[in-house]
Amino acid sequence: MSSAGTVGGDERLRIFLGFRLPDAAAREIAAWERDELEVGRARIVPAENLHVTIAFLGSRPAGETESITDALREAVRGASEPVFEPVRYRETRSVGMLVLDDEGRGTRIAEEAQRRLAELGVYEPEQRPWLPHLTVVRFRERPRVRPSIPGVGRMKTSDAAVYMSRLRSTGAQYEVVESVPLGGG
């Protein structure tokens, strides 16, 4: 486990959990974004912000970070490393995403993490099933693009993380608060 951020006390943080992408895959997807998604006023998600969200917790007291990390650690204990592969592009009212096949491994970890977070009282589970995806572009008006699927292939993740999100005029900035290794047997 590694710690990249320092937080504490009563400060409130925008927190989410996510699977981190391998650096090479993130760079390849970022290049694909520039080629396929730079349209109008759409905002491309930079390589350093690409991740597969497990659960968005919203504004939480910084003092809860340790218990949230413990829930993630327990959810990944003994789980196989997820392997994600882009299978299609999809747009919602505010984002474009690459929907991913995950062979069920990522889904099992996400569902277990969400269950543990709900038990802690820090997460309200969504009514719909978890959808493994990468948000690749944000917009106010749908660009309605039909990009090719990036040829990044299968992406094996080696860790999951507790992230802090800071909203900036240029877009959200994500910082890893704690990282938890995957595939630990």
Tab-separated table of C-alpha atoms in Angstrom:
chain	number	residue	atom	x	y	z
A	1	MET	CA	0.000	0.000	0.000
A	2	SER	CA	1.222	3.481	-0.735
A	3	SER	CA	0.048	6.857	0.416
A	4	ALA	CA	0.285	9.819	-1.932
A	5	GLY	CA	-1.887	12.343	-0.123
A	6	THR	CA	-1.979	13.752	3.365
A	7	VAL	CA	-5.365	14.586	4.840
A	8	GLY	CA	-6.823	14.754	8.276
A	9	GLY	CA	-9.215	16.158	10.781
A	10	ASP	CA	-12.556	17.708	9.986
A	11	GLU	CA	-11.657	18.806	6.462
A	12	ARG	CA	-14.196	17.559	3.897
A	13	LEU	CA	-12.977	15.809	0.781
A	14	ARG	CA	-14.642	14.706	-2.461
A	15	ILE	CA	-13.816	10.999	-2.354
A	16	PHE	CA	-14.170	8.118	-4.777
A	17	LEU	CA	-12.651	4.669	-5.234
A	18	GLY	CA	-11.291	3.476	-8.538
A	19	PHE	CA	-9.100	0.997	-10.348
A	20	ARG	CA	-5.930	2.642	-11.651
A	21	LEU	CA	-4.935	2.034	-15.263
A	22	PRO	CA	-1.467	0.941	-16.340
A	23	ASP	CA	0.488	4.042	-17.466
A	24	ALA	CA	0.988	2.765	-21.028
A	25	ALA	CA	-2.750	2.107	-21.438
A	26	ALA	CA	-3.649	5.552	-20.070
A	27	ARG	CA	-1.244	7.207	-22.530
A	28	GLU	CA	-2.664	5.198	-25.439
A	29	ILE	CA	-6.246	6.087	-24.513
A	30	ALA	CA	-5.278	9.774	-24.151
A	31	ALA	CA	-3.832	9.721	-27.695
A	32	TRP	CA	-7.060	8.075	-28.935
A	33	GLU	CA	-9.092	10.789	-27.170
A	34	ARG	CA	-7.156	13.534	-28.983
A	35	ASP	CA	-7.689	11.802	-32.334
A	36	GLU	CA	-11.338	10.839	-31.875
A	37	LEU	CA	-12.994	13.111	-29.297
A	38	GLU	CA	-11.691	16.669	-29.629
A	39	VAL	CA	-14.956	18.247	-30.760
A	40	GLY	CA	-16.623	21.542	-29.903
A	41	ARG	CA	-16.549	22.434	-26.233
A	42	ALA	CA	-16.078	18.880	-25.010
A	43	ARG	CA	-13.459	18.455	-22.264
A	44	ILE	CA	-11.150	15.472	-22.705
A	45	VAL	CA	-10.232	13.567	-19.514
A	46	PRO	CA	-6.418	13.733	-19.249
A	47	ALA	CA	-4.342	10.549	-18.988
A	48	GLU	CA	-3.526	11.171	-15.313
A	49	ASN	CA	-7.254	11.233	-14.460
A	50	LEU	CA	-8.293	8.066	-16.319
A	51	HIS	CA	-9.570	5.364	-13.947
A	52	VAL	CA	-12.422	2.877	-13.596
A	53	THR	CA	-14.693	4.192	-10.850
A	54	ILE	CA	-15.686	1.679	-8.182
A	55	ALA	CA	-17.820	4.048	-6.090
A	56	PHE	CA	-18.269	7.820	-5.787
A	57	LEU	CA	-18.754	8.815	-2.160
A	58	GLY	CA	-19.005	12.586	-2.571
A	59	SER	CA	-18.058	14.970	0.217
A	60	ARG	CA	-16.793	13.057	3.254
A	61	PRO	CA	-14.889	14.078	6.409
A	62	ALA	CA	-11.160	13.484	5.948
A	63	GLY	CA	-11.161	11.477	9.173
A	64	GLU	CA	-13.143	8.724	7.400
A	65	THR	CA	-10.363	8.072	4.881
A	66	GLU	CA	-8.780	5.297	6.930
A	67	SER	CA	-12.005	3.309	7.337
A	68	ILE	CA	-12.822	3.813	3.632
A	69	THR	CA	-9.366	2.500	2.709
A	70	ASP	CA	-9.852	-0.464	5.052
A	71	ALA	CA	-13.136	-1.289	3.281
A	72	LEU	CA	-11.358	-1.209	-0.084
A	73	ARG	CA	-8.501	-3.341	1.267
A	74	GLU	CA	-10.981	-5.960	2.531
A	75	ALA	CA	-12.906	-5.910	-0.754
A	76	VAL	CA	-9.792	-6.726	-2.789
A	77	ARG	CA	-8.346	-9.280	-0.354
A	78	GLY	CA	-7.710	-12.508	-2.281
A	79	ALA	CA	-9.292	-11.170	-5.477
A	80	SER	CA	-7.706	-11.710	-8.885
A	81	GLU	CA	-6.497	-8.630	-10.716
A	82	PRO	CA	-9.241	-7.283	-12.974
A	83	VAL	CA	-8.591	-7.198	-16.699
A	84	PHE	CA	-10.537	-4.534	-18.582
A	85	GLU	CA	-11.031	-4.216	-22.337
A	86	PRO	CA	-12.921	-1.440	-24.169
A	87	VAL	CA	-15.902	-2.842	-26.069
A	88	ARG	CA	-17.996	0.219	-27.032
A	89	TYR	CA	-18.384	3.983	-26.703
A	90	ARG	CA	-21.453	5.416	-24.964
A	91	GLU	CA	-22.687	8.946	-24.227
A	92	THR	CA	-24.883	10.046	-21.347
A	93	ARG	CA	-26.238	13.569	-20.891
A	94	SER	CA	-22.874	14.858	-19.616
A	95	VAL	CA	-20.091	12.347	-20.339
A	96	GLY	CA	-18.731	10.041	-23.002
A	97	MET	CA	-17.353	6.719	-21.812
A	98	LEU	CA	-15.694	3.564	-22.954
A	99	VAL	CA	-17.736	0.640	-21.663
A	100	LEU	CA	-15.419	-2.155	-20.583
A	101	ASP	CA	-15.579	-5.927	-20.452
A	102	ASP	CA	-14.107	-7.026	-17.115
A	103	GLU	CA	-14.536	-10.822	-17.124
A	104	GLY	CA	-16.511	-10.312	-13.897
A	105	ARG	CA	-13.435	-9.739	-11.722
A	106	GLY	CA	-13.782	-5.963	-11.475
A	107	THR	CA	-17.509	-6.311	-10.897
A	108	ARG	CA	-16.987	-8.676	-7.960
A	109	ILE	CA	-14.519	-6.279	-6.318
A	110	ALA	CA	-16.722	-3.238	-6.980
A	111	GLU	CA	-19.828	-4.913	-5.558
A	112	GLU	CA	-17.942	-6.045	-2.453
A	113	ALA	CA	-16.420	-2.586	-1.934
A	114	GLN	CA	-19.821	-0.937	-2.359
A	115	ARG	CA	-21.397	-3.355	0.132
A	116	ARG	CA	-18.682	-2.634	2.716
A	117	LEU	CA	-18.936	1.133	2.163
A	118	ALA	CA	-22.713	0.988	2.591
A	119	GLU	CA	-22.239	-0.920	5.860
A	120	LEU	CA	-19.953	1.896	7.027
A	121	GLY	CA	-22.689	4.390	6.182
A	122	VAL	CA	-20.483	6.338	3.748
A	123	TYR	CA	-22.059	5.173	0.466
A	124	GLU	CA	-25.576	4.924	-0.900
A	125	PRO	CA	-25.643	2.080	-3.462
A	126	GLU	CA	-27.031	2.921	-6.876
A	127	GLN	CA	-30.174	1.147	-8.047
A	128	ARG	CA	-28.590	0.028	-11.325
A	129	PRO	CA	-25.825	-2.578	-11.573
A	130	TRP	CA	-22.219	-1.390	-11.623
A	131	LEU	CA	-20.993	-0.696	-15.162
A	132	PRO	CA	-17.244	-0.950	-15.703
A	133	HIS	CA	-16.283	2.080	-17.788
A	134	LEU	CA	-13.756	4.836	-18.368
A	135	THR	CA	-15.089	8.376	-18.563
A	136	VAL	CA	-13.103	9.858	-21.456
A	137	VAL	CA	-14.867	13.146	-22.223
A	138	ARG	CA	-17.177	15.589	-20.406
A	139	PHE	CA	-19.563	18.026	-22.068
A	140	ARG	CA	-22.596	20.251	-21.601
A	141	GLU	CA	-24.048	19.394	-24.995
A	142	ARG	CA	-23.667	15.888	-26.401
A	143	PRO	CA	-21.230	15.835	-29.294
A	144	ARG	CA	-22.909	12.650	-30.598
A	145	VAL	CA	-19.660	11.275	-31.954
A	146	ARG	CA	-19.155	7.714	-33.137
A	147	PRO	CA	-15.494	7.057	-32.470
A	148	SER	CA	-13.644	3.861	-33.153
A	149	ILE	CA	-12.776	1.745	-30.124
A	150	PRO	CA	-9.152	2.264	-29.056
A	151	GLY	CA	-6.895	-0.682	-29.795
A	152	VAL	CA	-5.436	-0.728	-26.293
A	153	GLY	CA	-6.459	-4.364	-25.809
A	154	ARG	CA	-6.754	-5.971	-22.385
A	155	MET	CA	-5.650	-3.772	-19.474
A	156	LYS	CA	-4.606	-5.595	-16.297
A	157	THR	CA	-4.877	-3.374	-13.247
A	158	SER	CA	-2.460	-3.854	-10.375
A	159	ASP	CA	-4.080	-1.608	-7.779
A	160	ALA	CA	-7.192	0.199	-6.671
A	161	ALA	CA	-7.154	3.548	-4.925
A	162	VAL	CA	-8.995	5.974	-2.724
A	163	TYR	CA	-8.975	9.237	-4.682
A	164	MET	CA	-9.583	12.823	-3.667
A	165	SER	CA	-11.175	15.053	-6.319
A	166	ARG	CA	-10.550	18.800	-6.330
A	167	LEU	CA	-12.740	20.867	-8.632
A	168	ARG	CA	-10.837	23.466	-10.668
A	169	SER	CA	-11.916	25.888	-13.385
A	170	THR	CA	-9.946	23.727	-15.826
A	171	GLY	CA	-11.652	20.532	-14.647
A	172	ALA	CA	-11.334	18.085	-11.788
A	173	GLN	CA	-7.901	17.215	-10.440
A	174	TYR	CA	-7.543	13.760	-8.869
A	175	GLU	CA	-5.030	12.770	-6.224
A	176	VAL	CA	-4.453	9.267	-4.898
A	177	VAL	CA	-4.891	9.310	-1.112
A	178	GLU	CA	-4.202	5.582	-0.614
A	179	SER	CA	-3.388	2.792	-3.052
A	180	VAL	CA	-4.193	-0.874	-2.409
A	181	PRO	CA	-2.464	-3.646	-4.408
A	182	LEU	CA	-4.588	-6.228	-6.225
A	183	GLY	CA	-3.996	-9.924	-6.747
A	184	GLY	CA	-2.711	-10.505	-3.246
A	185	GLY	CA	-3.845	-14.039	-3.123
